[in-house]
Amino acid sequence: IRDSWGAGPRAELAAGMMKQKGRLLFLVPRPGRAAPLVAPVPVTPPK
């Protein structure tokens, strides 16, 4: 876990999910972006 992950339960939860899901890219926090942790496809708003 890098420093960018921060510390605390959230970092530990993310690490646990990485081990279970194996989806590193989807679990990497993106600054200024509120995306779901596990989202294989982009969420499109309803028309």
CSV table of N, CA and C in Angstrom, one decimal:
chain,number,residue,atom,x,y,z
A,1,ILE,N,0.9,-1.2,0.0
A,1,ILE,CA,0.0,0.0,0.0
A,1,ILE,C,0.9,1.2,0.0
A,2,ARG,N,0.7,2.1,-1.0
A,2,ARG,CA,1.5,3.3,-1.1
A,2,ARG,C,0.9,4.4,-0.2
A,3,ASP,N,1.7,5.5,-0.1
A,3,ASP,CA,1.2,6.6,0.7
A,3,ASP,C,0.0,7.2,0.2
A,4,SER,N,-0.2,7.2,-1.2
A,4,SER,CA,-1.3,7.8,-1.8
A,4,SER,C,-2.6,7.2,-1.3
A,5,TRP,N,-2.6,5.9,-0.9
A,5,TRP,CA,-3.8,5.3,-0.4
A,5,TRP,C,-4.3,5.9,0.9
A,6,GLY,N,-3.3,6.5,1.7
A,6,GLY,CA,-3.7,7.0,3.0
A,6,GLY,C,-3.6,5.9,4.0
A,7,ALA,N,-4.2,6.1,5.1
A,7,ALA,CA,-4.1,5.1,6.2
A,7,ALA,C,-5.5,4.9,6.8
A,8,GLY,N,-5.7,3.8,7.5
A,8,GLY,CA,-6.9,3.5,8.1
A,8,GLY,C,-7.7,2.4,7.5
A,9,PRO,N,-9.0,2.2,7.9
A,9,PRO,CA,-9.8,1.1,7.5
A,9,PRO,C,-10.0,1.1,6.0
A,10,ARG,N,-10.1,2.3,5.4
A,10,ARG,CA,-10.3,2.4,3.9
A,10,ARG,C,-9.2,1.8,3.2
A,11,ALA,N,-7.9,2.1,3.6
A,11,ALA,CA,-6.8,1.5,2.9
A,11,ALA,C,-6.7,0.0,3.1
A,12,GLU,N,-7.1,-0.5,4.3
A,12,GLU,CA,-7.1,-1.9,4.5
A,12,GLU,C,-8.2,-2.6,3.7
A,13,LEU,N,-9.3,-1.9,3.6
A,13,LEU,CA,-10.4,-2.5,2.9
A,13,LEU,C,-10.1,-2.6,1.4
A,14,ALA,N,-9.4,-1.5,0.9
A,14,ALA,CA,-9.0,-1.5,-0.5
A,14,ALA,C,-8.0,-2.7,-0.8
A,15,ALA,N,-7.1,-2.8,0.2
A,15,ALA,CA,-6.1,-3.9,0.0
A,15,ALA,C,-6.7,-5.2,0.0
A,16,GLY,N,-7.7,-5.4,0.9
A,16,GLY,CA,-8.4,-6.7,1.0
A,16,GLY,C,-9.2,-7.0,-0.3
A,17,MET,N,-9.8,-5.9,-0.9
A,17,MET,CA,-10.5,-6.1,-2.1
A,17,MET,C,-9.6,-6.4,-3.3
A,18,MET,N,-8.4,-5.8,-3.3
A,18,MET,CA,-7.5,-6.1,-4.3
A,18,MET,C,-7.1,-7.6,-4.3
A,19,LYS,N,-6.9,-8.1,-3.1
A,19,LYS,CA,-6.5,-9.5,-3.0
A,19,LYS,C,-7.6,-10.5,-3.4
A,20,GLN,N,-8.9,-10.1,-3.2
A,20,GLN,CA,-10.0,-10.9,-3.5
A,20,GLN,C,-10.4,-10.8,-5.0
A,21,LYS,N,-10.6,-9.5,-5.4
A,21,LYS,CA,-11.1,-9.3,-6.8
A,21,LYS,C,-10.0,-9.4,-7.8
A,22,GLY,N,-8.8,-8.9,-7.4
A,22,GLY,CA,-7.7,-8.9,-8.3
A,22,GLY,C,-7.8,-7.8,-9.4
A,23,ARG,N,-8.6,-6.7,-9.1
A,23,ARG,CA,-8.8,-5.6,-10.0
A,23,ARG,C,-8.1,-4.4,-9.5
A,24,LEU,N,-6.8,-4.3,-9.8
A,24,LEU,CA,-6.0,-3.2,-9.3
A,24,LEU,C,-6.5,-1.9,-9.9
A,25,LEU,N,-6.7,-1.9,-11.2
A,25,LEU,CA,-7.0,-0.7,-11.9
A,25,LEU,C,-8.3,0.0,-11.4
A,26,PHE,N,-9.3,-0.9,-11.1
A,26,PHE,CA,-10.6,-0.4,-10.7
A,26,PHE,C,-10.6,0.1,-9.3
A,27,LEU,N,-9.6,-0.3,-8.5
A,27,LEU,CA,-9.5,0.1,-7.1
A,27,LEU,C,-8.6,1.2,-6.8
A,28,VAL,N,-7.9,1.7,-7.8
A,28,VAL,CA,-7.0,2.8,-7.6
A,28,VAL,C,-7.8,4.1,-7.6
A,29,PRO,N,-7.7,4.8,-6.5
A,29,PRO,CA,-8.4,6.1,-6.3
A,29,PRO,C,-8.0,7.1,-7.3
A,30,ARG,N,-9.0,7.8,-7.9
A,30,ARG,CA,-8.7,8.8,-8.9
A,30,ARG,C,-9.0,10.2,-8.3
A,31,PRO,N,-8.1,11.1,-8.1
A,31,PRO,CA,-8.4,12.4,-7.6
A,31,PRO,C,-9.4,13.2,-8.4
A,32,GLY,N,-10.4,13.8,-7.7
A,32,GLY,CA,-11.4,14.6,-8.4
A,32,GLY,C,-12.3,13.8,-9.2
A,33,ARG,N,-12.4,12.5,-8.9
A,33,ARG,CA,-13.3,11.6,-9.6
A,33,ARG,C,-14.1,10.7,-8.7
A,34,ALA,N,-15.4,10.7,-8.8
A,34,ALA,CA,-16.2,9.9,-7.9
A,34,ALA,C,-16.7,8.7,-8.6
A,35,ALA,N,-15.8,7.7,-8.9
A,35,ALA,CA,-16.2,6.5,-9.6
A,35,ALA,C,-16.3,5.3,-8.6
A,36,PRO,N,-17.2,4.4,-8.9
A,36,PRO,CA,-17.4,3.2,-8.1
A,36,PRO,C,-16.0,2.4,-8.1
A,37,LEU,N,-15.8,1.7,-6.9
A,37,LEU,CA,-14.6,0.9,-6.8
A,37,LEU,C,-14.5,-0.2,-7.8
A,38,VAL,N,-15.6,-0.9,-8.0
A,38,VAL,CA,-15.6,-2.0,-9.0
A,38,VAL,C,-16.6,-1.7,-10.1
A,39,ALA,N,-16.1,-1.3,-11.2
A,39,ALA,CA,-16.9,-0.9,-12.3
A,39,ALA,C,-16.2,-1.3,-13.7
A,40,PRO,N,-16.5,-2.5,-14.2
A,40,PRO,CA,-15.9,-2.9,-15.4
A,40,PRO,C,-16.2,-2.1,-16.6
A,41,VAL,N,-17.4,-1.5,-16.6
A,41,VAL,CA,-17.9,-0.6,-17.7
A,41,VAL,C,-18.3,0.7,-17.1
A,42,PRO,N,-18.1,1.8,-17.9
A,42,PRO,CA,-18.6,3.1,-17.4
A,42,PRO,C,-20.1,3.2,-17.2
A,43,VAL,N,-20.5,3.9,-16.2
A,43,VAL,CA,-21.9,4.0,-15.9
A,43,VAL,C,-22.5,5.1,-16.7
A,44,THR,N,-23.5,4.8,-17.5
A,44,THR,CA,-24.1,5.9,-18.3
A,44,THR,C,-25.4,6.3,-17.7
A,45,PRO,N,-25.6,7.6,-17.6
A,45,PRO,CA,-26.8,8.2,-17.0
A,45,PRO,C,-28.0,7.8,-17.9
A,46,PRO,N,-29.2,7.6,-17.3
A,46,PRO,CA,-30.4,7.2,-18.1
A,46,PRO,C,-30.8,8.4,-18.9
A,47,LYS,N,-31.4,8.1,-20.1
A,47,LYS,CA,-31.8,9.1,-21.0
A,47,LYS,C,-33.2,9.5,-20.7
